[in-house]
Coordinates of C-alpha atoms and ligand atoms in Angstrom, one line a residue:
M108 CA -71.0 -302.4 -39.4
K109 CA -71.3 -304.9 -42.5
K110 CA -68.2 -306.5 -44.3
V111 CA -67.7 -304.4 -47.4
R112 CA -68.5 -306.6 -51.0
T113 CA -65.8 -305.9 -53.0
A114 CA -64.9 -307.2 -56.8
V115 CA -62.2 -307.5 -58.9
I116 CA -61.5 -306.6 -62.4
G117 CA -58.5 -307.6 -64.4
L118 CA -57.1 -311.3 -63.3
G119 CA -53.0 -310.8 -63.8
W120 CA -50.1 -311.0 -61.0
P121 CA -51.5 -307.9 -59.0
G122 CA -55.3 -308.5 -59.4
K123 CA -54.9 -311.5 -56.7
E124 CA -52.7 -309.5 -55.1
H125 CA -56.3 -307.5 -54.8
L126 CA -58.1 -310.5 -54.3
K127 CA -55.7 -312.1 -51.1
G128 CA -55.8 -308.7 -50.0
Y129 CA -59.5 -308.3 -49.6
Q130 CA -59.1 -312.2 -48.6
A131 CA -57.3 -311.0 -45.2
C132 CA -59.7 -308.2 -44.4
P133 CA -61.5 -309.3 -42.1
H134 CA -64.2 -306.0 -42.6
A135 CA -63.9 -307.4 -46.7
E136 CA -65.5 -310.2 -48.7
V137 CA -65.0 -311.2 -52.5
V138 CA -68.1 -312.0 -54.4
A139 CA -66.9 -312.2 -57.3
V140 CA -64.0 -311.8 -60.0
C141 CA -64.0 -310.3 -64.4
D142 CA -61.9 -311.4 -66.9
L143 CA -62.0 -311.6 -70.4
D144 CA -59.8 -314.4 -70.5
E145 CA -61.9 -317.4 -69.7
P146 CA -59.6 -320.3 -68.6
L147 CA -57.6 -317.5 -66.6
L148 CA -61.0 -316.5 -65.1
A149 CA -62.1 -320.5 -64.3
H150 CA -58.2 -320.9 -63.1
V151 CA -58.4 -317.7 -60.6
S152 CA -61.9 -318.1 -59.1
T153 CA -61.4 -321.7 -58.4
E154 CA -58.0 -320.7 -56.6
F155 CA -59.8 -318.3 -54.5
G156 CA -63.0 -319.8 -54.1
I157 CA -65.1 -317.2 -55.7
K158 CA -68.2 -318.7 -57.4
R159 CA -69.3 -315.8 -59.4
T160 CA -67.3 -315.0 -62.3
F161 CA -67.5 -312.2 -65.6
I162 CA -66.2 -311.9 -68.4
D163 CA -68.2 -309.2 -69.1
Y164 CA -67.8 -305.7 -66.4
H165 CA -71.1 -304.2 -67.6
K166 CA -72.6 -307.0 -66.4
M167 CA -71.5 -307.7 -63.2
L168 CA -71.4 -303.7 -62.2
A169 CA -75.7 -304.1 -62.7
C170 CA -75.3 -306.7 -59.5
D171 CA -76.4 -304.4 -56.5
D172 CA -74.7 -306.8 -54.2
I173 CA -71.4 -305.6 -54.8
D174 CA -70.2 -302.6 -52.9
A175 CA -66.6 -301.8 -54.7
V176 CA -64.0 -302.7 -57.3
S177 CA -60.2 -302.8 -57.9
V178 CA -59.6 -301.9 -61.4
C179 CA -56.6 -304.1 -62.1
V180 CA -56.5 -304.3 -66.5
P181 CA -54.6 -302.8 -68.9
N182 CA -53.5 -298.5 -68.6
H183 CA -55.5 -297.8 -71.7
A184 CA -58.6 -299.0 -70.1
H185 CA -58.6 -297.7 -66.5
A186 CA -59.9 -294.6 -67.6
A187 CA -63.1 -296.0 -68.9
L188 CA -63.8 -298.8 -66.3
T189 CA -63.4 -297.1 -63.9
I190 CA -66.1 -294.1 -64.6
D191 CA -67.9 -297.1 -65.8
S192 CA -67.9 -298.6 -62.0
L193 CA -68.1 -294.8 -60.6
A194 CA -71.2 -294.6 -62.7
A195 CA -72.6 -297.9 -61.2
G196 CA -72.0 -296.6 -57.9
K197 CA -69.5 -298.4 -57.1
H198 CA -66.2 -297.3 -55.3
V199 CA -63.4 -298.1 -57.2
L200 CA -59.6 -299.0 -56.4
C201 CA -57.6 -298.3 -59.3
E202 CA -54.5 -299.6 -60.5
K203 CA -50.9 -298.1 -61.0
P204 CA -50.8 -295.7 -62.9
P205 CA -53.6 -293.4 -62.4
A206 CA -54.9 -292.7 -66.3
M207 CA -53.1 -293.0 -69.6
N208 CA -52.4 -288.7 -69.2
A209 CA -53.9 -286.2 -66.8
A210 CA -57.1 -285.5 -68.8
E211 CA -58.4 -289.0 -68.1
A212 CA -57.5 -288.5 -64.5
V213 CA -59.4 -285.2 -63.7
T214 CA -62.3 -287.2 -65.8
M215 CA -62.2 -290.1 -63.3
A216 CA -62.1 -287.6 -60.1
G217 CA -64.7 -285.8 -61.1
M218 CA -66.8 -289.0 -62.2
A219 CA -66.1 -290.0 -57.8
T220 CA -67.1 -286.5 -56.8
R221 CA -70.2 -286.1 -58.7
G222 CA -71.1 -289.9 -58.2
Q223 CA -70.1 -289.1 -53.8
R224 CA -67.8 -292.6 -54.1
T225 CA -64.0 -293.1 -52.6
L226 CA -61.8 -293.6 -55.7
M227 CA -57.9 -294.1 -54.8
Y228 CA -55.1 -295.0 -56.7
A229 CA -53.5 -298.2 -55.8
M230 CA -49.9 -297.1 -54.9
V231 CA -48.7 -299.5 -53.0
M232 CA -45.4 -298.1 -52.3
R233 CA -47.0 -295.9 -49.6
F234 CA -48.2 -299.3 -47.8
Y235 CA -44.1 -300.5 -47.3
P236 CA -43.3 -301.0 -44.3
E237 CA -41.0 -298.5 -44.9
T238 CA -42.3 -295.9 -46.1
R239 CA -45.3 -295.9 -43.3
Y240 CA -42.3 -295.6 -40.8
L241 CA -40.6 -293.2 -42.3
R242 CA -43.8 -290.9 -43.1
D243 CA -44.8 -291.0 -39.2
L244 CA -40.9 -290.1 -38.6
I245 CA -41.2 -286.6 -41.0
D246 CA -45.1 -286.0 -39.8
A247 CA -43.1 -285.9 -35.5
G248 CA -40.9 -283.4 -37.3
E249 CA -37.6 -285.3 -36.7
L250 CA -36.3 -284.6 -40.7
G251 CA -37.0 -281.2 -40.0
D252 CA -38.2 -279.2 -43.2
I253 CA -38.0 -281.2 -46.3
Y254 CA -36.4 -280.1 -49.3
L255 CA -35.2 -282.8 -51.7
A256 CA -35.4 -286.1 -53.0
K257 CA -34.2 -288.5 -55.5
A258 CA -36.4 -291.6 -56.5
G259 CA -35.5 -294.5 -58.9
Y260 CA -36.9 -297.5 -59.7
T261 CA -34.0 -299.1 -62.3
R262 CA -33.9 -302.0 -64.1
R263 CA -30.4 -303.1 -66.5
R264 CA -32.6 -305.6 -68.1
G265 CA -36.5 -306.4 -67.0
I266 CA -38.9 -305.0 -70.5
P267 CA -41.8 -306.5 -69.6
L268 CA -44.4 -307.4 -72.4
G269 CA -47.7 -307.9 -70.9
R270 CA -50.4 -310.1 -72.3
N271 CA -50.6 -309.0 -76.2
N272 CA -47.9 -306.6 -75.9
W273 CA -49.7 -304.1 -74.2
F274 CA -46.6 -302.5 -71.7
V275 CA -44.5 -301.9 -75.3
D276 CA -47.6 -300.3 -77.0
K277 CA -48.0 -296.8 -76.0
E278 CA -51.3 -296.7 -77.4
R279 CA -52.7 -299.2 -74.5
S280 CA -50.0 -297.9 -72.4
G281 CA -49.5 -294.6 -72.1
G282 CA -45.8 -294.8 -71.9
G283 CA -42.6 -297.1 -70.9
A284 CA -40.8 -297.4 -67.5
L285 CA -41.5 -294.2 -66.3
I286 CA -45.3 -294.2 -66.4
D287 CA -44.3 -298.1 -65.3
I288 CA -42.1 -298.3 -62.8
G289 CA -41.2 -294.7 -62.8
V290 CA -44.3 -293.5 -61.5
H291 CA -44.1 -296.0 -57.9
A292 CA -40.8 -294.1 -56.9
L293 CA -41.8 -290.9 -58.1
D294 CA -45.8 -291.6 -56.1
C295 CA -43.3 -292.7 -52.9
M296 CA -41.0 -290.0 -52.6
W297 CA -43.5 -287.4 -53.4
Y298 CA -46.0 -289.1 -50.7
L299 CA -43.6 -288.9 -48.5
M300 CA -42.4 -284.9 -49.5
G301 CA -45.3 -283.9 -48.3
T302 CA -47.5 -284.3 -52.5
P303 CA -46.1 -280.5 -52.7
K304 CA -48.0 -278.8 -55.7
P305 CA -45.4 -279.7 -58.9
V306 CA -44.3 -276.5 -60.8
S307 CA -41.8 -277.5 -63.7
V308 CA -40.6 -280.3 -65.0
S309 CA -37.8 -280.8 -66.6
G310 CA -37.2 -284.7 -68.4
S311 CA -35.9 -286.5 -71.1
A312 CA -37.3 -290.3 -72.1
F313 CA -35.1 -292.6 -74.0
S314 CA -36.1 -295.6 -76.6
K315 CA -32.8 -297.5 -76.8
F316 CA -33.7 -301.4 -77.0
A317 CA -35.7 -302.1 -79.2
H318 CA -34.2 -304.4 -80.5
T319 CA -34.3 -306.8 -77.8
V320 CA -38.2 -307.4 -77.8
P321 CA -39.6 -310.2 -80.6
A322 CA -39.0 -309.2 -83.9
G323 CA -42.9 -307.6 -85.2
V324 CA -43.6 -306.7 -81.8
K325 CA -45.0 -303.0 -82.2
Y326 CA -42.1 -301.1 -80.0
D327 CA -42.7 -297.0 -79.3
V328 CA -42.2 -296.0 -75.8
D329 CA -39.0 -295.4 -73.2
D330 CA -37.2 -297.8 -71.7
A331 CA -35.1 -295.2 -69.7
A332 CA -36.1 -291.9 -68.5
M333 CA -34.9 -288.8 -66.4
A334 CA -36.5 -286.0 -64.8
L335 CA -36.1 -283.1 -62.1
I336 CA -39.3 -281.8 -61.0
K337 CA -39.6 -278.7 -58.8
F338 CA -42.2 -277.5 -56.2
A339 CA -43.9 -274.4 -55.3
N340 CA -42.4 -275.2 -51.2
G341 CA -39.1 -274.7 -53.6
A342 CA -39.1 -278.4 -52.7
T343 CA -37.4 -280.3 -55.7
L344 CA -36.8 -284.2 -56.8
F345 CA -34.9 -286.0 -59.1
L346 CA -36.1 -289.5 -60.9
E347 CA -35.4 -291.8 -63.0
A348 CA -36.8 -294.8 -64.7
S349 CA -35.5 -298.0 -66.5
W350 CA -36.4 -301.0 -68.6
A351 CA -33.1 -301.2 -69.7
W352 CA -30.0 -299.3 -69.8
N353 CA -26.4 -300.5 -69.3
L354 CA -26.3 -299.5 -66.3
P355 CA -26.6 -301.0 -62.5
G356 CA -30.3 -301.9 -61.6
G357 CA -32.2 -301.3 -58.6
P358 CA -34.2 -299.0 -56.2
T359 CA -33.5 -295.5 -55.3
K360 CA -34.6 -293.5 -52.7
M361 CA -33.6 -290.9 -50.5
I362 CA -35.0 -287.7 -49.1
A363 CA -33.9 -285.1 -46.7
G364 CA -34.6 -282.2 -44.7
T365 CA -33.0 -280.1 -42.9
R366 CA -33.0 -281.8 -39.7
G367 CA -31.7 -285.6 -41.0
G368 CA -32.6 -287.2 -44.6
A369 CA -33.3 -290.6 -45.2
S370 CA -32.3 -293.7 -47.7
M371 CA -35.1 -296.9 -48.0
D372 CA -34.0 -300.3 -48.7
P373 CA -32.7 -300.8 -47.1
L374 CA -34.0 -297.5 -44.4
K375 CA -31.1 -295.5 -42.9
I376 CA -31.6 -292.4 -41.1
Y377 CA -28.6 -289.8 -41.5
T378 CA -28.7 -286.9 -38.6
E379 CA -26.3 -284.9 -36.5
K380 CA -25.8 -285.5 -32.8
N381 CA -23.0 -283.5 -30.6
G382 CA -21.7 -281.9 -33.9
I383 CA -21.2 -285.6 -34.9
V384 CA -22.8 -287.4 -38.6
L385 CA -25.2 -290.1 -36.8
D386 CA -26.2 -293.1 -39.1
T387 CA -29.0 -294.9 -37.6
V388 CA -30.7 -298.3 -38.6
P389 CA -34.1 -298.9 -37.5
G390 CA -35.2 -301.9 -35.8
G391 CA -31.5 -302.4 -36.7
G392 CA -32.1 -303.6 -40.2
N393 CA -35.4 -305.6 -39.6
M394 CA -38.8 -303.5 -40.2
P395 CA -41.6 -305.0 -38.1
E396 CA -43.5 -306.2 -41.0
G397 CA -46.8 -305.2 -38.3
Y398 CA -45.4 -301.5 -38.7
G399 CA -48.7 -299.1 -40.0
N400 CA -51.8 -300.9 -40.9
N401 CA -49.6 -303.5 -43.2
P402 CA -49.8 -307.1 -41.8
G403 CA -46.7 -308.6 -44.3
N404 CA -48.1 -308.3 -47.7
P405 CA -48.4 -304.2 -48.8
F406 CA -51.2 -305.3 -51.1
F407 CA -53.0 -306.3 -47.9
G408 CA -52.4 -302.4 -45.9
E409 CA -53.4 -300.8 -49.7
T410 CA -56.7 -303.0 -49.9
A411 CA -57.5 -302.8 -45.8
H412 CA -56.7 -299.1 -46.7
F413 CA -59.4 -298.5 -49.2
V414 CA -62.5 -300.8 -47.0
N415 CA -61.7 -298.5 -43.9
V416 CA -61.8 -296.1 -46.1
I417 CA -64.8 -296.9 -47.5
R418 CA -66.1 -298.0 -43.9
G419 CA -65.7 -294.3 -43.1
E420 CA -63.0 -295.2 -40.4
A421 CA -59.8 -293.8 -42.3
Q422 CA -58.9 -291.1 -44.1
L423 CA -57.9 -291.6 -48.3
L424 CA -54.2 -291.5 -48.8
A425 CA -54.1 -292.2 -52.2
T426 CA -56.5 -289.0 -53.7
P427 CA -58.0 -289.0 -57.0
E428 CA -56.2 -285.3 -56.7
H429 CA -52.8 -286.6 -56.0
G430 CA -53.5 -289.2 -59.5
I431 CA -54.0 -286.6 -61.7
Q432 CA -51.3 -284.4 -60.0
L433 CA -49.2 -287.7 -60.5
M434 CA -50.2 -287.9 -64.4
Q435 CA -49.4 -283.9 -64.8
M436 CA -45.9 -285.2 -63.4
L437 CA -45.4 -288.4 -65.8
D438 CA -47.1 -285.6 -68.6
G439 CA -45.0 -283.3 -68.1
V440 CA -41.9 -285.3 -68.1
Y441 CA -42.9 -286.9 -71.5
A442 CA -43.6 -282.9 -73.0
S443 CA -40.3 -281.7 -72.0
S444 CA -38.4 -284.8 -73.4
S445 CA -40.0 -284.2 -76.7
T446 CA -39.9 -280.1 -76.6
G447 CA -36.5 -280.1 -75.3
K448 CA -37.8 -277.2 -72.7
E449 CA -39.2 -277.1 -69.0
V450 CA -43.0 -277.8 -68.8
R451 CA -44.2 -275.1 -66.5
L452 CA -47.5 -277.3 -65.0
Ligands
NAD795 N1 -49.3 -302.5 -58.5 C1 -47.9 -303.1 -58.8 O1 -47.6 -303.5 -58.5 C2 -48.1 -303.5 -60.1 C3 -47.8 -304.3 -60.8 C4 -47.9 -304.9 -62.2 C5 -49.1 -304.8 -63.1 N2 -50.1 -303.8 -62.1 C6 -50.8 -302.5 -63.2 O2 -52.3 -303.8 -63.1 C7 -52.4 -303.8 -64.3 C8 -52.8 -305.0 -64.9 O3 -51.2 -305.2 -65.4 P1 -51.0 -306.9 -65.4 O4 -49.8 -306.9 -65.2 O5 -51.8 -307.7 -64.7 O6 -51.3 -306.9 -66.8 P2 -51.8 -307.9 -67.7 O7 -51.8 -308.1 -69.0 O8 -50.6 -309.5 -67.4 O9 -53.2 -309.0 -67.3 C9 -54.6 -307.8 -67.2 C10 -56.1 -308.8 -67.3 O10 -57.2 -308.3 -67.1 C11 -57.5 -308.7 -68.4 N3 -58.5 -307.6 -68.9 C12 -58.5 -306.8 -69.8 N4 -58.7 -306.0 -70.4 C13 -60.5 -306.2 -68.7 C14 -62.3 -306.4 -69.8 N5 -62.4 -305.0 -70.3 N6 -62.4 -306.9 -68.7 C15 -62.1 -307.6 -68.0 N7 -60.7 -307.9 -67.7 C16 -60.2 -307.2 -68.8 C17 -56.5 -309.8 -69.4 O11 -57.9 -310.5 -69.9 C18 -56.1 -309.5 -68.0 O12 -55.9 -311.3 -67.2 C19 -51.3 -302.6 -64.9 O13 -52.4 -301.2 -65.2 C20 -50.4 -302.6 -64.6 O14 -49.6 -301.2 -64.5 C21 -48.9 -302.4 -61.0

């Protein structure tokens, strides 16, 4: 089959990681890049050796020789650009969070179904070597029935502002730490749990660090959030996220089943043998970088997977339905926080 001809819209850090991924993939070819910022567009197109550049994404989408696009723009533009791209007959790899809310994700999924195009969400932690290894272990039944997980992505201090401060403006971001980095940890552990159907959310979101951003910057998002999410199969996940709090930062990724458990960052497996608890460090602490479909950079694995799905050679890992359910969980945390009640999904 011929190469998948790709283009990237939005050339911030993730946009460039997508470019690197496509350029490393033998079945893909990057044919165009797009950004509203002309100097950045010129700089990135030169750096990556891409001749065709667009400021207006509509003009790029009109090109018949583009099969697929990466949408790597601020959160408020995910839905519009994804829908326009699908309507133009392109396959779409959309950055996280899937959308501003579940309603947008529903519309995006509907458009992908109607147009019979691939819509994949760029949930990059699914492509980490540790995640791929653990997923294989869980699929093989090594941990038994999974019934609980902890997912955390926390920073002691680390509030991103982004271009024109969009990260801290709810109208353009949809939320703060929870929707920005909490979504990564939540998605990773939910994926390892087997994406069970979420049924209830109880959560709190806090905004306590407005004083740390420059004067005049609109700041109306959460800088920390916690939640308890329950699933239809009885499994439960505890989620925490922070951009800033007076606690240490770092990742928490733990999952437990009836036969064993695991913690990540670094990976450790907890089991029991002959009545004695047993801790195992796979690979002696060095996960082989090539584990799964990841040749070193998780974005390589992510973009290669997207290309393989378009070529009919792989089953989509991060589906439009996953995008809807992820946004339902995040919407649920914000709704629970503002009402003070558990939200039934
Ligand atoms: N996967 C990850 O680890 C990861 C990391 C960072 C950000 N992200 C996500 O990637 C997205 C972009 O984040 P960022 O940090 O690059 O933001 P950014 O503000 O640094 O860059 C976004 C770029 O998009 C361009 N842009 C905006 N609207 C556009 C439009 N209509 N047409 C063309 N270009 C447009 C801007 O000019 C800018 O260059 C966000 O959704 C963010 O959540 C993902």
